[in-house]
Coordinates of C-alpha atoms and ligand atoms in Angstrom, one line a residue:
X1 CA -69.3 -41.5 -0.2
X2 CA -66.6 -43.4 -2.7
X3 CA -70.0 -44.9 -4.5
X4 CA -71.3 -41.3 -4.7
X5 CA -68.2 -40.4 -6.1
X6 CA -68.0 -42.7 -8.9
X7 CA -71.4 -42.2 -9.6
X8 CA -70.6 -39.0 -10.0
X9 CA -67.7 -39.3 -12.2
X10 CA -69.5 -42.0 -14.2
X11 CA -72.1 -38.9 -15.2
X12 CA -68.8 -36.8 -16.9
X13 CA -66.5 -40.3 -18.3
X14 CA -67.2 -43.2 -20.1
X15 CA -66.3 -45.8 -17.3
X16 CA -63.7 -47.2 -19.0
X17 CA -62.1 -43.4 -18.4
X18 CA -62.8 -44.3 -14.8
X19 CA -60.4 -47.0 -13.2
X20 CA -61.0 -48.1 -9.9
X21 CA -59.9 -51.9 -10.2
X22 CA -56.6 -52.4 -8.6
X23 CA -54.4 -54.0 -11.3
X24 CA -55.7 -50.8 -13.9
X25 CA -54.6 -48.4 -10.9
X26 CA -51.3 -50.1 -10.1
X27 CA -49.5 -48.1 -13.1
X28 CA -50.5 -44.9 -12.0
X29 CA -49.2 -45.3 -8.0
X30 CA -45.2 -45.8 -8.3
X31 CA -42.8 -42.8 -9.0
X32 CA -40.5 -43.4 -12.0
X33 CA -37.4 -44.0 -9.0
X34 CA -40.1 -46.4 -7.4
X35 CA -39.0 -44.4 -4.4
X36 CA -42.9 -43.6 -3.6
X37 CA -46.0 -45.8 -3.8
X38 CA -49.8 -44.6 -3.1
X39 CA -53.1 -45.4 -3.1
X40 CA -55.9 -43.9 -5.0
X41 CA -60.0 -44.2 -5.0
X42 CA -60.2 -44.0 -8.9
X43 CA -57.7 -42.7 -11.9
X44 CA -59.5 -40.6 -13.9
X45 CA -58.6 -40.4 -17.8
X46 CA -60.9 -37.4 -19.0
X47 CA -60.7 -36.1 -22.5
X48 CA -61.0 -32.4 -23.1
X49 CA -60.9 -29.5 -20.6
X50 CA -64.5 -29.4 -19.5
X51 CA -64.3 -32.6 -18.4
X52 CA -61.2 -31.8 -16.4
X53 CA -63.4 -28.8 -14.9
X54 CA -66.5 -31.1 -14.1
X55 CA -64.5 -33.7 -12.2
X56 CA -62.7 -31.2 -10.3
X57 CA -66.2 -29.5 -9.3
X58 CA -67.0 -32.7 -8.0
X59 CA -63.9 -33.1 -5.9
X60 CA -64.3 -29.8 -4.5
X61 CA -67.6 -30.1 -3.5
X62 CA -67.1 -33.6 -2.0
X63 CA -62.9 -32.0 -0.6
X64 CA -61.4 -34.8 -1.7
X65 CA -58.2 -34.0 -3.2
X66 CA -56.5 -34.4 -6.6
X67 CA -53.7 -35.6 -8.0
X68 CA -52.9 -34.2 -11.7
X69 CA -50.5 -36.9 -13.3
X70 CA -48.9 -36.4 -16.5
X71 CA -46.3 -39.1 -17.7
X72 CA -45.3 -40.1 -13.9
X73 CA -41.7 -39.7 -14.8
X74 CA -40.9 -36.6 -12.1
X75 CA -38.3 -37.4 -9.5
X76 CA -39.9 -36.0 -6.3
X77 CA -42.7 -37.7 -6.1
X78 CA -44.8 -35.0 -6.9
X79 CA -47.4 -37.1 -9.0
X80 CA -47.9 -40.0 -6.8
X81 CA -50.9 -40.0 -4.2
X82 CA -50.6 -40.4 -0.6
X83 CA -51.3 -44.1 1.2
X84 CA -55.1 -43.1 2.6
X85 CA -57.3 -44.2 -1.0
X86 CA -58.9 -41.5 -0.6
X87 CA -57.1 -39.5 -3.6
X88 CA -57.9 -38.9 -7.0
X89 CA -55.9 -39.4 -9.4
X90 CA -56.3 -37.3 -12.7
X91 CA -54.3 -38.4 -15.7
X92 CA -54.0 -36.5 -18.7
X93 CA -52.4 -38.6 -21.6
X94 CA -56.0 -38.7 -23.5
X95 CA -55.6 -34.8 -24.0
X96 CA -52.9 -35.6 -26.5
X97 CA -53.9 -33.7 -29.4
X98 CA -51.2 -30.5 -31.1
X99 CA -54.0 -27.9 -31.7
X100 CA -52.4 -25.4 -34.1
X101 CA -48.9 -24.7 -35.6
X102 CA -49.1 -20.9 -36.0
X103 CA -45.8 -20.6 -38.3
X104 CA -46.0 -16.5 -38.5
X105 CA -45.8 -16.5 -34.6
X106 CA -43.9 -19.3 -34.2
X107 CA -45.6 -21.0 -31.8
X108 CA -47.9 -24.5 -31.3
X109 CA -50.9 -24.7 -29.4
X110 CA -50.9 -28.0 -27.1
X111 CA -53.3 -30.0 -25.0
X112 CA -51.2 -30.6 -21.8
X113 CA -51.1 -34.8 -22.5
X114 CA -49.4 -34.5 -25.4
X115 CA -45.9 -36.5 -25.0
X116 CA -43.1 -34.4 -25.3
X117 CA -40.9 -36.4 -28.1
X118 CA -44.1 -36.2 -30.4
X119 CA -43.9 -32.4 -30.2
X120 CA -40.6 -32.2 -31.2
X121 CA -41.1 -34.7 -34.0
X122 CA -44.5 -32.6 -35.2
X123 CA -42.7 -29.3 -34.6
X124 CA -40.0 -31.1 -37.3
X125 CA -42.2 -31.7 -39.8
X126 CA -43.0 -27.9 -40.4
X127 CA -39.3 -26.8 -40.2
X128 CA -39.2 -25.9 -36.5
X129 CA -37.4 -27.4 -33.3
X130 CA -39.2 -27.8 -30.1
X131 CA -35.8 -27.0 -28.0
X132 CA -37.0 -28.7 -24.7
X133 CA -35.4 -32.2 -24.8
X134 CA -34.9 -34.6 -21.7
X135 CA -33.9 -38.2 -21.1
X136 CA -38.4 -39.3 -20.5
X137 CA -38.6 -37.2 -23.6
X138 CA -40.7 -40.6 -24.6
X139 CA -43.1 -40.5 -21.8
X140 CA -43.4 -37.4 -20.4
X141 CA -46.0 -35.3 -21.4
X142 CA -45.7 -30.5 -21.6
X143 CA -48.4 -30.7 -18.4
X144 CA -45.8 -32.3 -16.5
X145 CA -43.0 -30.4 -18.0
X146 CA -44.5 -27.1 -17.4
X147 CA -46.1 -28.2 -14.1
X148 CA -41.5 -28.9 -12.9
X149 CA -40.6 -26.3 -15.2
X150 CA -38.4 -29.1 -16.6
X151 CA -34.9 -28.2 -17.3
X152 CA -33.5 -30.9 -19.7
X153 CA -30.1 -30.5 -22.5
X154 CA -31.0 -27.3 -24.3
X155 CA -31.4 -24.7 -21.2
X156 CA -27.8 -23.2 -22.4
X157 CA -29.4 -22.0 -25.5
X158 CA -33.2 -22.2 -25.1
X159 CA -33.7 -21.4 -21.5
X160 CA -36.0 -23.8 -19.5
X161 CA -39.9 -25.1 -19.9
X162 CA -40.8 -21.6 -18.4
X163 CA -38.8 -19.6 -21.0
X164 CA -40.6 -21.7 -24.2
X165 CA -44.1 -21.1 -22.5
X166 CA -46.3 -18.4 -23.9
X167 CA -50.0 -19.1 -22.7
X168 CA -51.6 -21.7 -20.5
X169 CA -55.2 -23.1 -20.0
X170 CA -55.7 -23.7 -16.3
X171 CA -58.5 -26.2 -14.6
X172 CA -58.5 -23.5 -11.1
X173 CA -59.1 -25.6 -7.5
X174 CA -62.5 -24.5 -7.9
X175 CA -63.0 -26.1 -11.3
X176 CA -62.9 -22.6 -13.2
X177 CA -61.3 -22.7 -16.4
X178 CA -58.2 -19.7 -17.2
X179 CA -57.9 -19.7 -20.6
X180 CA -54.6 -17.8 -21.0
X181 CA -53.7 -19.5 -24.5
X182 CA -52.2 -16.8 -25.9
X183 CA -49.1 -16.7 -28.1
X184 CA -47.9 -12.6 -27.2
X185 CA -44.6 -12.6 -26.1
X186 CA -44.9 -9.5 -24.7
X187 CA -48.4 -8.9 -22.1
X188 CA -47.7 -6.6 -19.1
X189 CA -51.2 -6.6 -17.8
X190 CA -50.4 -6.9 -14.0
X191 CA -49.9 -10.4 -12.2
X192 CA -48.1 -13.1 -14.5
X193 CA -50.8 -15.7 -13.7
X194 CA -48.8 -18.3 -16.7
X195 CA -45.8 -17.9 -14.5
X196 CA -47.8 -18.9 -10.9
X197 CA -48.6 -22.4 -12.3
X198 CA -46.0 -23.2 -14.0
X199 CA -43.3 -24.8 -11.6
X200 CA -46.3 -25.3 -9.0
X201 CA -46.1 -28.9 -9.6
X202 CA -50.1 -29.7 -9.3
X203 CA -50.5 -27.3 -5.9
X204 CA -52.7 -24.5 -7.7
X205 CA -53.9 -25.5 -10.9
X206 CA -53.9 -28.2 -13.4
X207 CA -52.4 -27.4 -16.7
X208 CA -54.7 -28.5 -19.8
X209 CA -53.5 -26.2 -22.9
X210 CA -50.5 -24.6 -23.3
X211 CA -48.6 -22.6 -26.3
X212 CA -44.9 -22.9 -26.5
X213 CA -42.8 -21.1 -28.9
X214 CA -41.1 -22.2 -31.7
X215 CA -37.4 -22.0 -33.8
X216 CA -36.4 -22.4 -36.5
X217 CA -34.4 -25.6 -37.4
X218 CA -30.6 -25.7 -37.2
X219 CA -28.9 -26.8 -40.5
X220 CA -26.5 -28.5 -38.8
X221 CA -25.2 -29.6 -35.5
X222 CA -21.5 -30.6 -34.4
X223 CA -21.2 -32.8 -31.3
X224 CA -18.1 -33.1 -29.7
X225 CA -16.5 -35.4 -26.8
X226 CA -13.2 -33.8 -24.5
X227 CA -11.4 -34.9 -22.0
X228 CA -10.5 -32.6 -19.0
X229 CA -8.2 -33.3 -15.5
X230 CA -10.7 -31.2 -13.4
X231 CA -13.3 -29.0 -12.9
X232 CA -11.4 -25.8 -13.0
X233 CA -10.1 -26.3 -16.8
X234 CA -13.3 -27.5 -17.4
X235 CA -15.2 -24.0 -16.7
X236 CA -12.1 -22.0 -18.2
X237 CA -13.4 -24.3 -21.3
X238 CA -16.9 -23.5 -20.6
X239 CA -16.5 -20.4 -20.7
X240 CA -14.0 -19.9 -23.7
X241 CA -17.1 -21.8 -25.3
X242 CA -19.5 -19.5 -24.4
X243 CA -17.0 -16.4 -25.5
X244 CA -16.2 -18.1 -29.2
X245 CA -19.7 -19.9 -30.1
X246 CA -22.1 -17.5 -28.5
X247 CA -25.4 -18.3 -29.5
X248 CA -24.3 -21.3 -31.6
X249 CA -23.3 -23.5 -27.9
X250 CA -26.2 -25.6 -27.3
X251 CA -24.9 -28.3 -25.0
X252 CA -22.3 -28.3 -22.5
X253 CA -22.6 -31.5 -20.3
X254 CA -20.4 -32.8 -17.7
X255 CA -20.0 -36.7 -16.8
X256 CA -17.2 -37.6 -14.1
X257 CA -15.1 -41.0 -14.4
X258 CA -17.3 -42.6 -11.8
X259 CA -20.5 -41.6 -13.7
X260 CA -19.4 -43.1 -16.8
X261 CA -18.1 -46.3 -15.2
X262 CA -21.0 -46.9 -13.9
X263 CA -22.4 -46.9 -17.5
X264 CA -20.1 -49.4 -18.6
X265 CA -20.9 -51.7 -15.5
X266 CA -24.7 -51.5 -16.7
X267 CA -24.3 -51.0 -20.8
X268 CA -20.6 -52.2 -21.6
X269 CA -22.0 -51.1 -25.5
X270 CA -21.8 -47.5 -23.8
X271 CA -17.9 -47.6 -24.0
X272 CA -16.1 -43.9 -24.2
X273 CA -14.2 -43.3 -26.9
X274 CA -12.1 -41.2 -25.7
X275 CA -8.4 -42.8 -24.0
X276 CA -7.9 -43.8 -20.6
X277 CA -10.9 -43.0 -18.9
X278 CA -10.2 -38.9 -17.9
X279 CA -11.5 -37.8 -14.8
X280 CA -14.0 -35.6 -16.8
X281 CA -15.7 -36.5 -19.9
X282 CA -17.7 -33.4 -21.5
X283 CA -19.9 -33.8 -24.2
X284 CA -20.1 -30.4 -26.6
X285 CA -23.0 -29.3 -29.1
X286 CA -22.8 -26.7 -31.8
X287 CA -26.0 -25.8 -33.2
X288 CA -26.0 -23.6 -36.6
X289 CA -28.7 -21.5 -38.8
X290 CA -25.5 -20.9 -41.9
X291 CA -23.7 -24.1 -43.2
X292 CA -22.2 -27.2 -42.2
X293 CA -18.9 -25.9 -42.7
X294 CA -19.1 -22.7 -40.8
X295 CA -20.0 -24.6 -37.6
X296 CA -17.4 -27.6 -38.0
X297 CA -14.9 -24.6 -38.9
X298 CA -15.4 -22.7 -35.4
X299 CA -15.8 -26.4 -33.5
X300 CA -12.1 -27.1 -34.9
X301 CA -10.7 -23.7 -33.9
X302 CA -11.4 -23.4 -30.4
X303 CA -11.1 -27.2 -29.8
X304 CA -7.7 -26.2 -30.9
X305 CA -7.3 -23.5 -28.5
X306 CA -8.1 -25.6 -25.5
X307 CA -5.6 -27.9 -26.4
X308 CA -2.9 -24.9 -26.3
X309 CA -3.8 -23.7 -23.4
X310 CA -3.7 -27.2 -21.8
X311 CA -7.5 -27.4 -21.0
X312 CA -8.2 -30.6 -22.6
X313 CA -5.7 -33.8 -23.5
X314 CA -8.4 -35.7 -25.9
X315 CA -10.7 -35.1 -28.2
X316 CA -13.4 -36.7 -30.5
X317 CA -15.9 -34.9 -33.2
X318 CA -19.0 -36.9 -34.2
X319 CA -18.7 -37.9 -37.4
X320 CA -22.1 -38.4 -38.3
X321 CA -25.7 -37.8 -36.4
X322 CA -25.2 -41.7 -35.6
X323 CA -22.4 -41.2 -33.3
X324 CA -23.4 -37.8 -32.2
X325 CA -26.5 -39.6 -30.5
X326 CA -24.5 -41.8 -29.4
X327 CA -22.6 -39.7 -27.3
X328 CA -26.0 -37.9 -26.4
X329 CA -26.7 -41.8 -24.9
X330 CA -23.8 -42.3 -23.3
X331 CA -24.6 -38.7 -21.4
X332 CA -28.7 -39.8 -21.0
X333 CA -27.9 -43.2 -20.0
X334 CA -26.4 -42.1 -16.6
X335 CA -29.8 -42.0 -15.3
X336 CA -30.7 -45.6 -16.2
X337 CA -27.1 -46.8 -15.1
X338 CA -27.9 -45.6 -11.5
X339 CA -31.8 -46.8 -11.4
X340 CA -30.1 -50.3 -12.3
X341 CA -27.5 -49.9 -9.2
X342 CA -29.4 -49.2 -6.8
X343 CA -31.3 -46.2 -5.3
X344 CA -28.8 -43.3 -5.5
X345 CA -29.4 -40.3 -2.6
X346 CA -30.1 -37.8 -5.3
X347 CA -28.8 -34.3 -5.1
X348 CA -30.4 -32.4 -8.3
X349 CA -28.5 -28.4 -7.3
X350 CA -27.4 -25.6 -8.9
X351 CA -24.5 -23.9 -8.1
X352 CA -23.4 -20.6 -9.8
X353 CA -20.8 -21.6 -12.0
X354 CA -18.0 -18.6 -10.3
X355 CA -18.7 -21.1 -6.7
X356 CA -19.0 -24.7 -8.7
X357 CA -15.1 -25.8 -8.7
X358 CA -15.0 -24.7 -4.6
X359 CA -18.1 -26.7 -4.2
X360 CA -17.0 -29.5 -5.9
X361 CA -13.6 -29.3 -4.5
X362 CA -15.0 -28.8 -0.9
X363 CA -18.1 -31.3 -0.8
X364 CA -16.0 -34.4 -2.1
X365 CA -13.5 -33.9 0.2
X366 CA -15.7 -33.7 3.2
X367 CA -18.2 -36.4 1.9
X368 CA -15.2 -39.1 1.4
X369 CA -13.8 -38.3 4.8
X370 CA -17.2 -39.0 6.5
X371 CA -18.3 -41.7 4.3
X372 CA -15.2 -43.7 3.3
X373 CA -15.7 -45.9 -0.1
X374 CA -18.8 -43.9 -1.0
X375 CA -19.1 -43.4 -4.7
X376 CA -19.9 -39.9 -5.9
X377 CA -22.1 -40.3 -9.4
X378 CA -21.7 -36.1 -10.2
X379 CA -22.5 -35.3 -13.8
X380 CA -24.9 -32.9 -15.2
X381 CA -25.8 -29.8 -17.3
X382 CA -22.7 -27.6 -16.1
X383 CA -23.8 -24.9 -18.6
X384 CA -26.1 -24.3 -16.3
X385 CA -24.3 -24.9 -13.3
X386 CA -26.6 -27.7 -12.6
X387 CA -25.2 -31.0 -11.4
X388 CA -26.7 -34.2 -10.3
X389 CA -25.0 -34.8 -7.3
X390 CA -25.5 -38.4 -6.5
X391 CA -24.3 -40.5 -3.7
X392 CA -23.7 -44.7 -4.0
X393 CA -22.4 -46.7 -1.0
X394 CA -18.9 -48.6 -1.2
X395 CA -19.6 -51.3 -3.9
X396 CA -20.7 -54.0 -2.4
X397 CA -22.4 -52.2 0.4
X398 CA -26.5 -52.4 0.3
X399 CA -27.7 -49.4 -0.9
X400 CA -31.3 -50.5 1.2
X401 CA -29.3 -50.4 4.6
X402 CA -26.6 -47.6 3.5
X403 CA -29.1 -44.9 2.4
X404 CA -31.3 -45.1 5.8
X405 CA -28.5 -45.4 7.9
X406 CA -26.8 -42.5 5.9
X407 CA -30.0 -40.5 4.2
X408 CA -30.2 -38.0 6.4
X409 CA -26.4 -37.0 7.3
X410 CA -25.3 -36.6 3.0
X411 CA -28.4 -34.6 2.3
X412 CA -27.3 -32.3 5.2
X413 CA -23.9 -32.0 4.3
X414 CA -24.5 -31.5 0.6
X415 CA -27.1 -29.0 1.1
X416 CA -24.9 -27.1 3.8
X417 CA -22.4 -26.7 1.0
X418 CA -25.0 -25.5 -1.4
X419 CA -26.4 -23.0 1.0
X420 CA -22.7 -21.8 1.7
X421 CA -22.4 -21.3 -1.8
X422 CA -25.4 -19.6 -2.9
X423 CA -26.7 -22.5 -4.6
X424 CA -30.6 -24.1 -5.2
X425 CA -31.3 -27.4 -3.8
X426 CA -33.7 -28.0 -6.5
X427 CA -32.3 -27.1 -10.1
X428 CA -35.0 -28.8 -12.1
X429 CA -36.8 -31.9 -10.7
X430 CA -39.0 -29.8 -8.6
X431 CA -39.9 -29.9 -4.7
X432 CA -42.7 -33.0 -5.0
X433 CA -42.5 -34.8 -1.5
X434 CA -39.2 -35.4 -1.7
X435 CA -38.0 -31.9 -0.9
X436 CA -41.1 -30.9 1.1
X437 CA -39.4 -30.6 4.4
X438 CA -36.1 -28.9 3.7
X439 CA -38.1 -26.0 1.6
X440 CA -38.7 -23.5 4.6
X441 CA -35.3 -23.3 5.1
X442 CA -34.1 -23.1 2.1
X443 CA -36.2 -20.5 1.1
X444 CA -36.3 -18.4 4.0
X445 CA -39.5 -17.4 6.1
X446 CA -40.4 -14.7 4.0
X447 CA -40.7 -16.3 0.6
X448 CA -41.8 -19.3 2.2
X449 CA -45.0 -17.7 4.2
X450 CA -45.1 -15.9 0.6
X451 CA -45.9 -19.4 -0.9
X452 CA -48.2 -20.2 1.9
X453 CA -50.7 -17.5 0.8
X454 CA -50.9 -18.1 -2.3
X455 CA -51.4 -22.0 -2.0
X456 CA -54.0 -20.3 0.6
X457 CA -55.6 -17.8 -2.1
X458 CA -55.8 -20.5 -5.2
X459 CA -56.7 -23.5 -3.3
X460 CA -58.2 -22.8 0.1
X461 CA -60.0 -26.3 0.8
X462 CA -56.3 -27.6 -0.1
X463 CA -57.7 -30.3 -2.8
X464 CA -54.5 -29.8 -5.2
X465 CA -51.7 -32.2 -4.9
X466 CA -51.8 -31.8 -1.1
X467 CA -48.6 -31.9 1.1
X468 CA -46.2 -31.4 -1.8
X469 CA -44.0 -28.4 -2.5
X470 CA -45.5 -26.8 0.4
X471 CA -47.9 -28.1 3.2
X472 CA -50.6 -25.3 4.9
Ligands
FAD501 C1 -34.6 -40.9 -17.6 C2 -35.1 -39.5 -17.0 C3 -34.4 -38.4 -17.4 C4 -34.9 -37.2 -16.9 N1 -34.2 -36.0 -17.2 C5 -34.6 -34.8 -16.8 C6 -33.9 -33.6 -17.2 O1 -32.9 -33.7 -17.8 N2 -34.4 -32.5 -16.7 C7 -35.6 -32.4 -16.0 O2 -36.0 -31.3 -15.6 N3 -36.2 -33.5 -15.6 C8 -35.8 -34.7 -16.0 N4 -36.5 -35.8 -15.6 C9 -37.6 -35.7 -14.7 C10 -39.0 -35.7 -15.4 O3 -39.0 -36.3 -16.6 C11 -39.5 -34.3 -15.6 O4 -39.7 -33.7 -14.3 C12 -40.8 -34.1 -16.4 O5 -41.0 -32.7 -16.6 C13 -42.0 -34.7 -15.7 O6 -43.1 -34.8 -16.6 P1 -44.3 -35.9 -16.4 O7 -45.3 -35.7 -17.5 O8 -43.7 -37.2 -16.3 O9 -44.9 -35.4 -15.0 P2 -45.3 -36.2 -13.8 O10 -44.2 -37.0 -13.2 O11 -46.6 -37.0 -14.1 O12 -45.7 -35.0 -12.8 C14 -44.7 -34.2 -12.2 C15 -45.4 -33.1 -11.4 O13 -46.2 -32.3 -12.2 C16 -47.6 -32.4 -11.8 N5 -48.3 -32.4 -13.0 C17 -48.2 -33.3 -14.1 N6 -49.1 -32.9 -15.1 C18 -49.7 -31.8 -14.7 C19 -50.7 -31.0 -15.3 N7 -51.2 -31.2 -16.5 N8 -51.1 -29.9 -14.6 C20 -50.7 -29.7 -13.3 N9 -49.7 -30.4 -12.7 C21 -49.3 -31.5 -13.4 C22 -47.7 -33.6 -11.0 O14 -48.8 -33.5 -10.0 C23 -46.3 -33.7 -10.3 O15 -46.3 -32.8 -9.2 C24 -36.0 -37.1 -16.1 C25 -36.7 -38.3 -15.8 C26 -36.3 -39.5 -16.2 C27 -37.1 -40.7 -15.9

C-alpha cells in the first residue's frame, strides 16, 4: 500500500518533490511551539495546482488523509500530522510565485506558498501596502494565513486575512479544482464559498491561489510608546484614539509590565524607554495618505489630551522608522521571550472591549488566588479586544511539571471568564488540535452540528486535516 502510494506520487513529482526519508521529513513534523510532533508516509512538495489536484485524487481514492502545510508557524497544531505514518503531508512553499498586480483593481493574484513578507515587499515596489503583517511574517506563507484567517498588527485598520481576501483557488477533498480567483468586491451569487475555506484550517479544502486587495501606501507613519496605570485609562485612551484619528489609527497594542520583563530577561537590548517600568506599556501607530506634518500634528494633540485627563504619565514618539521598529520589536518579541521561557498555557481570546477591564480585573484576581506566584504574560492587539492571555508558573517552578499538573484547571477558569463575558476562545490562531475539544461548547450544539455537515458535505471520506477544528 505505502509502495503503491509512492509509486503513485512518483507518476505526478519529480522524487525529489517526494520526501519519504526521515531526516528530509523531520522539518515538516514539529509545530512552531514544538508543543506537537507527528509522523508522516511522505511530504509532498508539488508545484502548480494540478499537481495539488492529482495527488489529492490519489489520496482519495487510496482514503488516506492529508495534511496541507504552509509555513508550519500556526499555534494549534493545525498543520502537524497525527503519530500513525500513515498521513500525507502536502507542503506548499514551491507554489511561491505573485501571479499579477492588477493596479486599477487594486489587487494581487497569489499562488498560496508565497511567503507573506515577500508580498508586502512586492506589493511595495508598485506603491501599495499589503496590510496583513504578523510576527512569522518571514515564514508564513497567504495559504496558511487565509487557511487561520490570521489576525496580525493591522486588523484595527485593515480588518483580518478574511477582510483582504477577494478570490480563492481551492484543491476540493475530491481533488476538483474551484477556481474562484476573482478580484469583485462585490459577488452576491448565493453561498460565499471563499468565505467556507477560509478560517477552515485544512478541513475542507486546500488553498492554492488567492487574490487579496491592495492600498495605497501611507506617506508617513508616527509610532508612539505610553505609559498607562491600568486597563481602564488605557480603553478611555483607546477610545479617544479611535474618536480623534479615525481612519488614520493603525496600531493600538497593549504589553503589561510582566510581558515586557520577560523581554528584558531574554533580549536585555529590548529595554523600554519609557521610565520606571508602568504597569502598561502601549505602543501607538498613525498611518497617513496627506503629509508628515499633518499626522505628527494630530499624534501631538491628543497625546496631549491624555495627559490632561490623567490617562497616561509617559510618553515617547519615534523619531525615526529605526526606532519605530524598534518598538514594533519590542511588542513582536513577546512571542520569542516566552518560547525561550518555557511553554506558556496560551490563552489567544477576544473579549469585547465594553467587558475587557471586568475580565481582566476579574480573571487575575481569581487566577493569582488559585495559583499563587503564577506569572500572567497578557499583552496583545487591544484594538481589537484581542489579548494573549498567557500563564507562566512562579519563577523557578518547572513549566514541564507546572503546566500538567495545572493545564487543565487555568484553561477552565480562563475560558469560564470568557464565556461569562461574551468573549471567543480563539481570536486568531485558529482551533487546530489544540482547541479541538473545548469547541462544542463553546460554540453551542447548533453551530457546532452546523460545522459537522458541512465537514460532512465537502469532505465525506474525512481525508482533510482529520480531527482538527472539528472531529465527525
Ligand atoms: C512569532 C509568531 C508570531 C505570530 N503572530 C501572529 C499574529 O499576530 N496573528 C496571528 O493570527 N497569528 C500569528 N502567528 C501564528 C501563525 O503565524 C499564523 O497562524 C499563520 O497564519 C500560519 O501560517 P502558516 O503558513 O505558517 O500556516 P501553517 O502553520 O503551515 O498551517 C496553519 C493551518 O492552516 C492549514 N493550511 C496551511 N496552508 C494551507 C493551504 N494552502 N490550504 C489549506 N490549509 C492550509 C494547515 O493545515 C493548518 O491547519 C504567529 C506565529 C509566530 C511563530
Amino acid at each position: 500500500m505505502k509502495a503503491n502510494l509512492i509509486t503513485q506520487f512518483e507518476s505526478i513529482l519529480l522524487s525529489k518533490y517526494i520526501l519519504t526519508d526521515e531526516d528530509d521529513k523531520t522539518p515538516y513534523l514539529t509545530d512552531w511551539r514544538k508543543r506537537y510532533t507527528g509522523k508522516a508516509l511522505a511530504v509532498l512538495l508539488p508545484g502548480s495546482v494540478t499537481e495539488v489536484a492529482a495527488i489529492v485524487k490519489i489520496c482519495a481514492a487510496a482514503g488516506t488523509a492529508i495534511i496541507p502545510q504552509g509555513g508550519h508557524t500556526g499555534f494549534c497544531g493545525g498543520a502537524t500530522p497525527d503519530s500513525s505514518g500513515e498521513q500525507i503531508i502536502i507542503n506548499l512553499k514551491r507554489m511561491n510565485q505573485v501571479r499579477e498586480i492588477d493596479i486599477a483593481n487594486q489587487t494581487i493574484s497569489l499562488d498560496a506558498g508565497c511567503i507573506l513578507q515577500s508580498i508586502q515587499e512586492k506589493a511595495a515596489t508598485q506603491g501599495f501596502l499589503f496590510p496583513l503583517s504578523l510576527g512569522a511574517e518571514g515564514s508564513c506563507m497567504i495559504g496558511g494565513n487565509l487557511a487561520t484567517n490570521a489576525g496580525g498588527t493591522n486588523v484595527l485598520r485593515y480588518g483580518n486575512t478574511r477582510d483582504l481576501c477577494l478570490g480563492l483557488e481551492v484543491v476540493t477533498a475530491q481533488g476538483e479544482i474551484w477556481n474562484g480567483m476573482k478580484g469583485l468586491r462585490k459577488d452576491n451569487t448565493g453561498y460565499d464559498l471563499r468565505d467556507l475555506f477560509v478560517g477552515s484550517e485544512g478541513t475542507l479544502g486546500i488553498i492554492t491561489g488567492a487574490v487579496m486587495k491592495l492600498y495605497p501606501l501611507p506617506i508617513s507613519q508616527w509610532t508612539t510608546l505610553v505609559a498607562t496605570q491600568d486597563i481602564t485609562s488605557t480603553i478611555t485612551l483607546l477610545n479617544l484614539f479611535q474618536k480623534r484619528a479615525t481612519s488614520l489609527l493603525t496600531g493600538f497594542e497593549m504589553m503589561t509590565e510582566e510581558s515586557l520583563a520577560l523581554n528584558q530577561k531574554h533580549f536585555p537590548h529590548m529595554a523600554n524607554p519609557l521610565k520606571g517600568n508602568p504597569p502598561y506599556t502601549i505602543l501607538i501607530e498613525l498611518s497617513d495618505h496627506e503629509s508628515e506634518e499633518h499626522v505628527k500634528l494630530l499624534l501631538e494633540t491628543i497625546l496631549e489630551e491624555a495627559f490632561e485627563a490623567g490617562l497616561i504619565s509617559d510618553a515617547v514618539i519615534a523619531s525615526n522608522l529605526s526606532q519605530a521598529n524598534s518598538f514594533w520589536q519590542m511588542r513582536e518579541h513577546i512571542t520569542l521571550a516566552q518560547a525561550e521561557e518555557g511553554a506558556n498555557l496560551k490563552h489567544d481570546i477576544t473579549i469585547p472591549l465594553s467587558a475587557l477591564d471586568s475580565f481582566i480585573t476579574e480573571t487575575d484576581t481569581l487566577i493569582r488566588a488559585q495559583f499563587p506566584g503564577i506569572r500572567i504574560i497578557n499583552f496583545g492587539h487591544l484594538g481589537d479586544g484581542n489579548l494573549h492571555y498567557n500563564i507562566a508558573p512562579p519563577p523557578g517552578v518547572d513549566f514541564k511539571a507546572f503546566n500538567l499538573a495545572n493545564e487543565k484547571p487555568v484553561h477552565e477558569l480562563v475560558y469560564s471568564q470568557v464565556e461569562r463575558c461574551k468573549g471567543s476562545i480563539s481570536a486568531e490562531h485558529g482551533v487546530g488540535q489544540l482547541k479541538l475539544d473545548g469547541l462544542r461548547a463553546h460554540k453551542g450544539e447548533v453551530a457546532h452540528d452546523l460545522m459537522k455537515a458541512i465537514k460532512k458535505a465537502l469532505d465525506p471520506q474525512n481525508i482533510l486535516n482529520p480531527h482538527k477544528v472539528i472531529s465527525i
